[in-house]
PDB file of C-alpha atoms in Angstrom:
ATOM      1  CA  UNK A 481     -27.291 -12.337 -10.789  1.00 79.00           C
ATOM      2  CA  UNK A 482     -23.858 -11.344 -12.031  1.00 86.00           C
ATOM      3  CA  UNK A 483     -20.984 -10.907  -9.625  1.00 87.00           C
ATOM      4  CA  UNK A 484     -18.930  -7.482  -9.349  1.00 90.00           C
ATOM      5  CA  UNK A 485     -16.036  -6.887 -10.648  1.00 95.00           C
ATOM      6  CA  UNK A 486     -13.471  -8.498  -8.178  1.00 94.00           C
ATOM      7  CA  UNK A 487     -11.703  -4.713  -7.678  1.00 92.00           C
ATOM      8  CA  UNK A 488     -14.912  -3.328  -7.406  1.00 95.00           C
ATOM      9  CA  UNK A 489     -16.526  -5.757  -4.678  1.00 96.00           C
ATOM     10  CA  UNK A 490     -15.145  -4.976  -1.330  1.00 95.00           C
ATOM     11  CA  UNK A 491     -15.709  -8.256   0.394  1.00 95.00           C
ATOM     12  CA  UNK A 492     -13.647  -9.639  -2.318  1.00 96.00           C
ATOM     13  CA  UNK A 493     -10.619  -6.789  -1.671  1.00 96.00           C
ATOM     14  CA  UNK A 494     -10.944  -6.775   1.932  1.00 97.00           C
ATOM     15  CA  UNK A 495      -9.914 -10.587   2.045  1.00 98.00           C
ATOM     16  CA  UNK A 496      -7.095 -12.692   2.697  1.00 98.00           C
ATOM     17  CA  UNK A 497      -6.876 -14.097  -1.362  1.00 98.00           C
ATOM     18  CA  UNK A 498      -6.655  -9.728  -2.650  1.00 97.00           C
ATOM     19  CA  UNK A 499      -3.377  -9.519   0.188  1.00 97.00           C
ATOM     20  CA  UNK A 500      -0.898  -8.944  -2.579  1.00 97.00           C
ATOM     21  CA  UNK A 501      -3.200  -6.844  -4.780  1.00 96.00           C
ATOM     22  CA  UNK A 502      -3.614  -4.551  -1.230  1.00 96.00           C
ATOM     23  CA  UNK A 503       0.132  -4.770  -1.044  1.00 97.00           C
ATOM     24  CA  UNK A 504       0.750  -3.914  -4.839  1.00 97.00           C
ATOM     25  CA  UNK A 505      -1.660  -0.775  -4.188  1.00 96.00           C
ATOM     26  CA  UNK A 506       0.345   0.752  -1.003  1.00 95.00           C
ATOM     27  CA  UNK A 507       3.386   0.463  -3.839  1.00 94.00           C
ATOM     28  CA  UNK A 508       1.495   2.186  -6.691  1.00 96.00           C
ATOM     29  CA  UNK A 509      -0.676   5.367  -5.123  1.00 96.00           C
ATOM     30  CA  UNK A 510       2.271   6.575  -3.999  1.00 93.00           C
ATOM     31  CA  UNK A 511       4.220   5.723  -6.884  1.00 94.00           C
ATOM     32  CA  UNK A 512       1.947   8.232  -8.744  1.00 97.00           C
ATOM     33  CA  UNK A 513       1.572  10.577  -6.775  1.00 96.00           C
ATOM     34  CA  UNK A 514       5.260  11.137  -7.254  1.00 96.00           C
ATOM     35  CA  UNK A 515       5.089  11.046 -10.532  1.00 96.00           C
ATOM     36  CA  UNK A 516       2.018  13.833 -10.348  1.00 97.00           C
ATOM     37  CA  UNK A 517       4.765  16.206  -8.239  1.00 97.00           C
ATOM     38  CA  UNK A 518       7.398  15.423 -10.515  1.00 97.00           C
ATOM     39  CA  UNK A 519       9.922  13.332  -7.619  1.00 96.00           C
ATOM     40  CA  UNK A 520      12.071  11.099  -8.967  1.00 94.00           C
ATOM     41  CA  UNK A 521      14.245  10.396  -5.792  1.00 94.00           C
ATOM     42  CA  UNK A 522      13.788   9.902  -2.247  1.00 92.00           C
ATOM     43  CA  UNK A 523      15.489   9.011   0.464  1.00 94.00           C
ATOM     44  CA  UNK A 524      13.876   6.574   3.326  1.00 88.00           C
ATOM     45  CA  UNK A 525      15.413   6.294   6.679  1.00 89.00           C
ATOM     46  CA  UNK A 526      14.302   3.469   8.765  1.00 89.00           C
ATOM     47  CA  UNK A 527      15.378   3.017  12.745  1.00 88.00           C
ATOM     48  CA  UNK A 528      14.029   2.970  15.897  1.00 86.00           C
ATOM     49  CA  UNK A 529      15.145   4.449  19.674  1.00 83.00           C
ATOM     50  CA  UNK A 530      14.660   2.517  22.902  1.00 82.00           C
ATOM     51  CA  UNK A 531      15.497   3.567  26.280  1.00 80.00           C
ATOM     52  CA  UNK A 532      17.102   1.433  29.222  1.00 79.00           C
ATOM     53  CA  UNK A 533      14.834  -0.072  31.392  1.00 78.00           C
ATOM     54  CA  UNK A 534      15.646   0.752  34.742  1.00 75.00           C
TER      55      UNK A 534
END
């Protein structure tokens, strides 16, 4: 019986081994998706807010 093809077979993708091909994808969709809408620049602002414990 032949195995899938390793980005077809989900037990394979949803493992610990396919981390950096899960972490390459959240790079590339939205990569294209820029491309598709024609953005070439963004700007990404990264922070957070806390409050004072009382």
């Amino acid at each position: 019986m032949a195995q899938p093809l390793a980005y077809l077979n989900p037990e394979f993708l949803d493992s610990a081994e396919a981390r950096p091909i899960r972490i390459l994808a959240e790079y590339l969709e939205p990569l294209q998706r820029f491309k598709e809408q024609k953005i070439q620049d963004t700007v990404v602002f990264f922070g957070s807010a806390r409050v004072d414990s009382r």
